[in-house]
Short mmCIF file of C-alpha atoms and ligand atoms in Angstrom, two decimals:
data_model
loop_
_atom_site.label_atom_id
_atom_site.label_comp_id
_atom_site.label_asym_id
_atom_site.label_seq_id
_atom_site.Cartn_x
_atom_site.Cartn_y
_atom_site.Cartn_z
CA MET G 1 -9.99 -2.79 -17.10
CA SER G 2 -9.76 -0.88 -13.86
CA VAL G 3 -8.31 -2.79 -10.97
CA LEU G 4 -9.97 -0.45 -8.55
CA GLU G 5 -12.79 2.02 -8.95
CA VAL G 6 -13.81 4.13 -5.95
CA SER G 7 -16.81 6.42 -6.45
CA GLU G 8 -18.09 9.21 -4.21
CA LEU G 9 -16.94 7.39 -1.12
CA GLU G 10 -17.98 8.77 2.25
CA LEU G 11 -16.79 7.57 5.61
CA SER G 12 -17.24 8.91 9.14
CA TYR G 13 -15.97 8.03 12.58
CA GLY G 14 -18.76 9.20 14.83
CA GLY G 15 -19.08 12.85 13.96
CA ILE G 16 -15.74 13.06 12.14
CA ARG G 17 -16.09 12.97 8.36
CA ALA G 18 -12.89 11.37 7.15
CA LEU G 19 -13.92 10.91 3.49
CA LYS G 20 -16.36 13.31 1.87
CA GLY G 21 -17.02 11.84 -1.55
CA VAL G 22 -13.71 10.48 -2.81
CA SER G 23 -13.47 9.06 -6.33
CA LEU G 24 -10.37 7.32 -7.60
CA SER G 25 -9.45 4.72 -10.15
CA LEU G 26 -6.42 2.57 -10.65
CA GLU G 27 -5.55 0.87 -13.93
CA GLU G 28 -3.99 -2.56 -14.19
CA GLY G 29 -0.24 -2.53 -13.68
CA GLN G 30 -0.07 1.06 -12.45
CA ILE G 31 1.61 2.50 -9.41
CA THR G 32 -0.65 5.18 -8.02
CA VAL G 33 0.44 7.35 -5.13
CA LEU G 34 -1.90 8.97 -2.65
CA LEU G 35 -0.51 12.18 -1.21
CA GLY G 36 -1.87 14.56 1.39
CA ALA G 37 -1.28 16.03 4.80
CA ASN G 38 -1.85 14.24 8.08
CA GLY G 39 -5.53 13.61 8.66
CA ALA G 40 -6.45 13.99 4.97
CA GLY G 41 -8.10 10.54 4.96
CA LYS G 42 -5.43 8.47 3.20
CA THR G 43 -5.38 5.62 5.72
CA SER G 44 -9.17 5.63 5.90
CA LEU G 45 -9.38 5.20 2.14
CA LEU G 46 -7.00 2.22 2.15
CA LYS G 47 -8.88 0.64 5.05
CA ALA G 48 -12.19 1.11 3.25
CA ILE G 49 -10.77 -0.61 0.14
CA SER G 50 -9.60 -3.60 2.16
CA GLY G 51 -12.82 -3.86 4.14
CA LEU G 52 -11.43 -2.81 7.51
CA VAL G 53 -13.82 0.13 7.89
CA LYS G 54 -17.32 0.55 6.49
CA PRO G 55 -18.09 3.54 4.28
CA SER G 56 -21.48 5.20 4.74
CA LYS G 57 -21.95 6.04 1.05
CA GLY G 58 -20.42 5.46 -2.33
CA GLU G 59 -19.08 2.48 -4.21
CA ILE G 60 -15.90 0.43 -4.38
CA LYS G 61 -15.28 -1.93 -7.28
CA LEU G 62 -12.40 -4.38 -7.50
CA TRP G 63 -11.84 -5.82 -10.96
CA GLY G 64 -15.28 -4.58 -11.92
CA GLU G 65 -17.12 -6.19 -9.03
CA SER G 66 -18.65 -4.29 -6.12
CA SER G 67 -16.79 -5.19 -2.93
CA LEU G 68 -18.58 -2.72 -0.70
CA GLY G 69 -19.58 -4.32 2.57
CA TRP G 70 -17.48 -7.42 1.98
CA PRO G 71 -15.54 -8.71 4.97
CA ALA G 72 -11.79 -8.13 4.85
CA TYR G 73 -10.93 -11.81 4.37
CA ARG G 74 -13.01 -11.97 1.21
CA ILE G 75 -11.22 -8.93 -0.21
CA THR G 76 -7.88 -10.52 0.70
CA SER G 77 -8.84 -13.68 -1.12
CA LEU G 78 -9.62 -11.64 -4.25
CA GLY G 79 -5.93 -10.72 -4.34
CA VAL G 80 -5.66 -7.52 -2.33
CA ALA G 81 -2.79 -7.24 0.15
CA HIS G 82 -2.64 -4.35 2.62
CA VAL G 83 0.56 -3.34 4.37
CA PRO G 84 -0.76 -1.09 7.12
CA GLU G 85 0.66 2.05 8.62
CA GLY G 86 3.13 0.89 11.25
CA ARG G 87 3.77 -2.33 9.30
CA GLY G 88 1.74 -4.77 11.39
CA ILE G 89 4.39 -7.44 11.64
CA PHE G 90 4.55 -9.76 14.63
CA ALA G 91 7.55 -8.68 16.67
CA GLY G 92 7.56 -11.84 18.79
CA LEU G 93 7.67 -14.16 15.79
CA SER G 94 10.61 -14.90 13.55
CA VAL G 95 11.05 -13.62 10.01
CA ARG G 96 10.15 -17.10 8.77
CA GLU G 97 6.95 -17.24 10.82
CA ASN G 98 5.89 -13.79 9.68
CA LEU G 99 6.34 -14.84 6.07
CA GLN G 100 4.36 -18.02 6.64
CA ILE G 101 1.46 -15.96 7.97
CA GLY G 102 1.52 -13.98 4.71
CA GLY G 103 0.83 -17.18 2.83
CA PHE G 104 -1.92 -18.53 5.03
CA LEU G 105 -4.31 -18.69 2.09
CA ALA G 106 -1.78 -20.43 -0.14
CA PRO G 107 -1.59 -24.18 -0.68
CA SER G 108 1.05 -25.38 1.78
CA LYS G 109 3.13 -27.09 -0.89
CA GLU G 110 3.61 -23.72 -2.60
CA MET G 111 4.88 -22.03 0.54
CA PRO G 112 8.61 -22.75 0.27
CA ALA G 113 8.78 -21.44 -3.31
CA ARG G 114 6.78 -18.35 -2.47
CA ILE G 115 8.90 -17.54 0.55
CA GLU G 116 12.07 -18.14 -1.43
CA GLN G 117 10.87 -15.78 -4.13
CA ALA G 118 10.04 -13.04 -1.61
CA LEU G 119 13.45 -13.48 -0.02
CA THR G 120 15.29 -13.03 -3.29
CA LEU G 121 13.91 -9.48 -3.34
CA PHE G 122 15.17 -8.90 0.19
CA PRO G 123 18.52 -10.65 0.72
CA ARG G 124 18.82 -8.98 4.11
CA LEU G 125 15.77 -10.85 5.35
CA LYS G 126 17.31 -14.07 4.17
CA GLU G 127 20.29 -13.45 6.43
CA ARG G 128 17.90 -12.84 9.31
CA TYR G 129 15.49 -15.66 8.56
CA SER G 130 15.39 -17.16 12.05
CA GLN G 131 15.67 -13.89 13.93
CA LEU G 132 12.71 -12.36 15.78
CA ALA G 133 11.03 -9.68 13.70
CA GLY G 134 11.16 -7.31 16.68
CA SER G 135 14.95 -7.37 16.58
CA LEU G 136 15.10 -6.07 13.00
CA SER G 137 15.82 -2.45 12.12
CA GLY G 138 12.92 -0.24 11.00
CA GLY G 139 13.89 -0.65 7.36
CA GLU G 140 14.16 -4.41 7.67
CA GLN G 141 10.76 -4.54 9.36
CA GLN G 142 9.26 -2.62 6.46
CA MET G 143 10.91 -5.05 4.05
CA LEU G 144 9.44 -7.92 6.03
CA ALA G 145 5.99 -6.36 5.89
CA LEU G 146 6.33 -6.00 2.12
CA ALA G 147 7.73 -9.50 1.71
CA ARG G 148 4.92 -10.94 3.80
CA ALA G 149 2.34 -9.21 1.61
CA LEU G 150 4.04 -10.59 -1.52
CA VAL G 151 3.96 -14.16 -0.24
CA ALA G 152 0.20 -13.93 -0.70
CA ARG G 153 0.85 -13.23 -4.44
CA PRO G 154 -1.53 -10.28 -4.54
CA ARG G 155 -2.79 -8.60 -7.69
CA LEU G 156 -3.28 -5.29 -5.88
CA LEU G 157 -0.91 -4.08 -3.19
CA LEU G 158 -1.99 -1.34 -0.78
CA LEU G 159 0.90 0.29 1.08
CA ASP G 160 0.39 2.82 3.85
CA GLU G 161 3.42 5.07 4.37
CA PRO G 162 6.13 2.48 3.72
CA SER G 163 8.95 4.98 4.22
CA LEU G 164 7.70 6.46 7.50
CA GLY G 165 10.52 6.88 9.99
CA LEU G 166 13.16 5.40 7.70
CA ALA G 167 16.48 6.96 6.69
CA PRO G 168 16.32 8.42 3.15
CA ILE G 169 18.58 5.75 1.70
CA ILE G 170 16.42 2.96 3.13
CA ALA G 171 13.27 4.70 1.88
CA GLN G 172 14.80 4.76 -1.60
CA GLU G 173 15.57 1.08 -1.34
CA ILE G 174 11.97 0.34 -0.36
CA PHE G 175 10.69 2.27 -3.36
CA ARG G 176 13.17 0.58 -5.68
CA THR G 177 11.75 -2.74 -4.56
CA ILE G 178 8.19 -1.49 -5.03
CA ARG G 179 9.08 -0.62 -8.61
CA GLN G 180 10.73 -4.01 -9.05
CA VAL G 181 7.68 -5.99 -7.87
CA HIS G 182 5.41 -3.77 -9.93
CA GLN G 183 7.30 -4.90 -13.02
CA THR G 184 5.86 -8.36 -12.47
CA GLY G 185 2.43 -6.88 -13.30
CA LEU G 186 1.31 -6.02 -9.80
CA SER G 187 -0.86 -2.92 -9.36
CA VAL G 188 0.10 -0.71 -6.41
CA LEU G 189 -1.69 1.99 -4.44
CA VAL G 190 0.78 3.62 -2.08
CA VAL G 191 0.19 6.32 0.53
CA GLU G 192 3.30 8.37 1.01
CA GLN G 193 4.39 11.53 2.81
CA ASN G 194 7.61 11.76 0.85
CA ALA G 195 6.05 13.21 -2.29
CA ARG G 196 9.31 13.71 -4.12
CA LEU G 197 10.33 10.08 -3.78
CA ALA G 198 6.88 8.66 -4.49
CA LEU G 199 6.33 10.78 -7.59
CA GLN G 200 9.57 9.47 -9.06
CA VAL G 201 8.22 5.94 -8.90
CA ALA G 202 4.47 6.41 -9.48
CA ASP G 203 2.56 6.57 -12.75
CA TYR G 204 -0.37 8.49 -11.36
CA ALA G 205 -1.07 10.59 -8.27
CA TYR G 206 -4.00 11.75 -6.20
CA VAL G 207 -3.78 14.49 -3.61
CA LEU G 208 -6.27 14.26 -0.78
CA LYS G 209 -7.16 17.24 1.34
CA THR G 210 -9.49 16.95 4.35
CA GLY G 211 -11.39 14.01 2.94
CA GLU G 212 -11.62 15.18 -0.66
CA VAL G 213 -9.55 14.76 -3.80
CA GLU G 214 -7.88 18.11 -4.30
CA THR G 215 -6.16 17.21 -7.53
CA HIS G 216 -5.06 14.19 -9.53
CA GLY G 217 -3.12 13.46 -12.67
CA PRO G 218 -0.12 11.69 -14.13
CA ALA G 219 2.76 11.75 -11.64
CA SER G 220 4.84 13.83 -14.05
CA GLU G 221 2.17 16.55 -14.03
CA ILE G 222 1.70 16.49 -10.27
CA ARG G 223 5.47 16.77 -9.96
CA GLY G 224 5.19 19.92 -12.02
CA LEU G 225 2.85 21.35 -9.40
CA GLU G 226 5.49 20.79 -6.75
CA GLN G 227 6.50 24.40 -6.44
CA VAL G 228 2.97 25.68 -5.90
CA SER G 229 2.03 22.78 -3.71
CA LYS G 230 4.98 22.69 -1.37
CA ALA G 231 2.85 22.91 1.75
CA TYR G 232 0.47 20.02 1.22
CA LEU G 233 2.84 17.84 -0.75
CA GLY G 234 5.28 18.09 2.11
CA VAL G 235 8.13 18.63 -0.35
CA THR G 236 11.21 20.18 1.14
N1 ADP Y 1 -10.43 5.29 14.47
C1 ADP Y 1 -10.70 6.60 14.35
N2 ADP Y 1 -11.58 7.21 15.17
C2 ADP Y 1 -11.89 8.51 15.04
N3 ADP Y 1 -11.35 9.32 14.12
C3 ADP Y 1 -10.47 8.79 13.28
C4 ADP Y 1 -10.09 7.40 13.33
N4 ADP Y 1 -9.19 7.16 12.36
C5 ADP Y 1 -9.00 8.33 11.73
N5 ADP Y 1 -9.77 9.30 12.26
C6 ADP Y 1 -9.86 10.70 11.80
O1 ADP Y 1 -10.20 10.67 10.41
C7 ADP Y 1 -9.49 11.65 9.69
C8 ADP Y 1 -8.66 10.97 8.61
O2 ADP Y 1 -7.66 10.16 9.22
P1 ADP Y 1 -6.71 9.21 8.39
O3 ADP Y 1 -7.50 8.46 7.42
O4 ADP Y 1 -5.90 8.45 9.37
O5 ADP Y 1 -5.79 10.28 7.62
P2 ADP Y 1 -4.30 10.18 7.06
O6 ADP Y 1 -3.95 8.76 6.89
O7 ADP Y 1 -4.37 10.94 5.77
O8 ADP Y 1 -3.42 10.87 8.06
C9 ADP Y 1 -8.65 12.40 10.72
O9 ADP Y 1 -9.38 13.53 11.11
C10 ADP Y 1 -8.54 11.41 11.85
O10 ADP Y 1 -8.36 12.07 13.07
MG1 MG Y 2 -2.41 7.64 7.59
#
């Protein structure tokens, strides 16, 4: 069954048409990457899926059920976790407190085990458990954002530009972890500017261009288009 089915989705901000009929589907256990230049509508699509913005037309189905128009909290409780562009962690709170917020829907007796499990993926966060999140490096903050999302034990993880602003080696580490958590059966939709890196990890890829799907296919095929698509894939 499809985890996510987006059909002919349209979304505008005032007069700006950010999505002009986008269709996309994500199968259970897949990592799908969403590529495209700045302003293509990638963030808007993720926000629409998690109920943060309201599409004007089209359909969104999560696990076969229409979630269009649902409030964000209801989509979260279905098992969708969204790590936003810019990470969205609380700089003035500690690593521990940030992780606790990730599990706010979880039964409190499960919290220690969930946090411990997230920390085993990110030993560096464990060392910085009591430190303020704002004092972490960019890479560590991204790890915290990911760990916080995982504490909620999502079934679908939405990641918006997890490698933005990070050194290449840290970006690789982030993607290694994404692959690792995906092996537990988690489905992932990740927006990424670093097409080369993302296509190494993803099963399937969509390329958005000014609010429309320009092309899509298995990541291995999209990788094959790399040479002709240098400009919009941002491959160097
Ligand atoms: N809150 C907003 N208000 C007005 N326009 C917006 C807003 N958010 C995004 N846009 C516009 O919508 C289009 C798609 O943006 P976005 O979804 O952020 O693209 P991407 O994530 O691919 O860079 C762009 O033209 C952008 O300027
Ligand atoms: Mg964006």
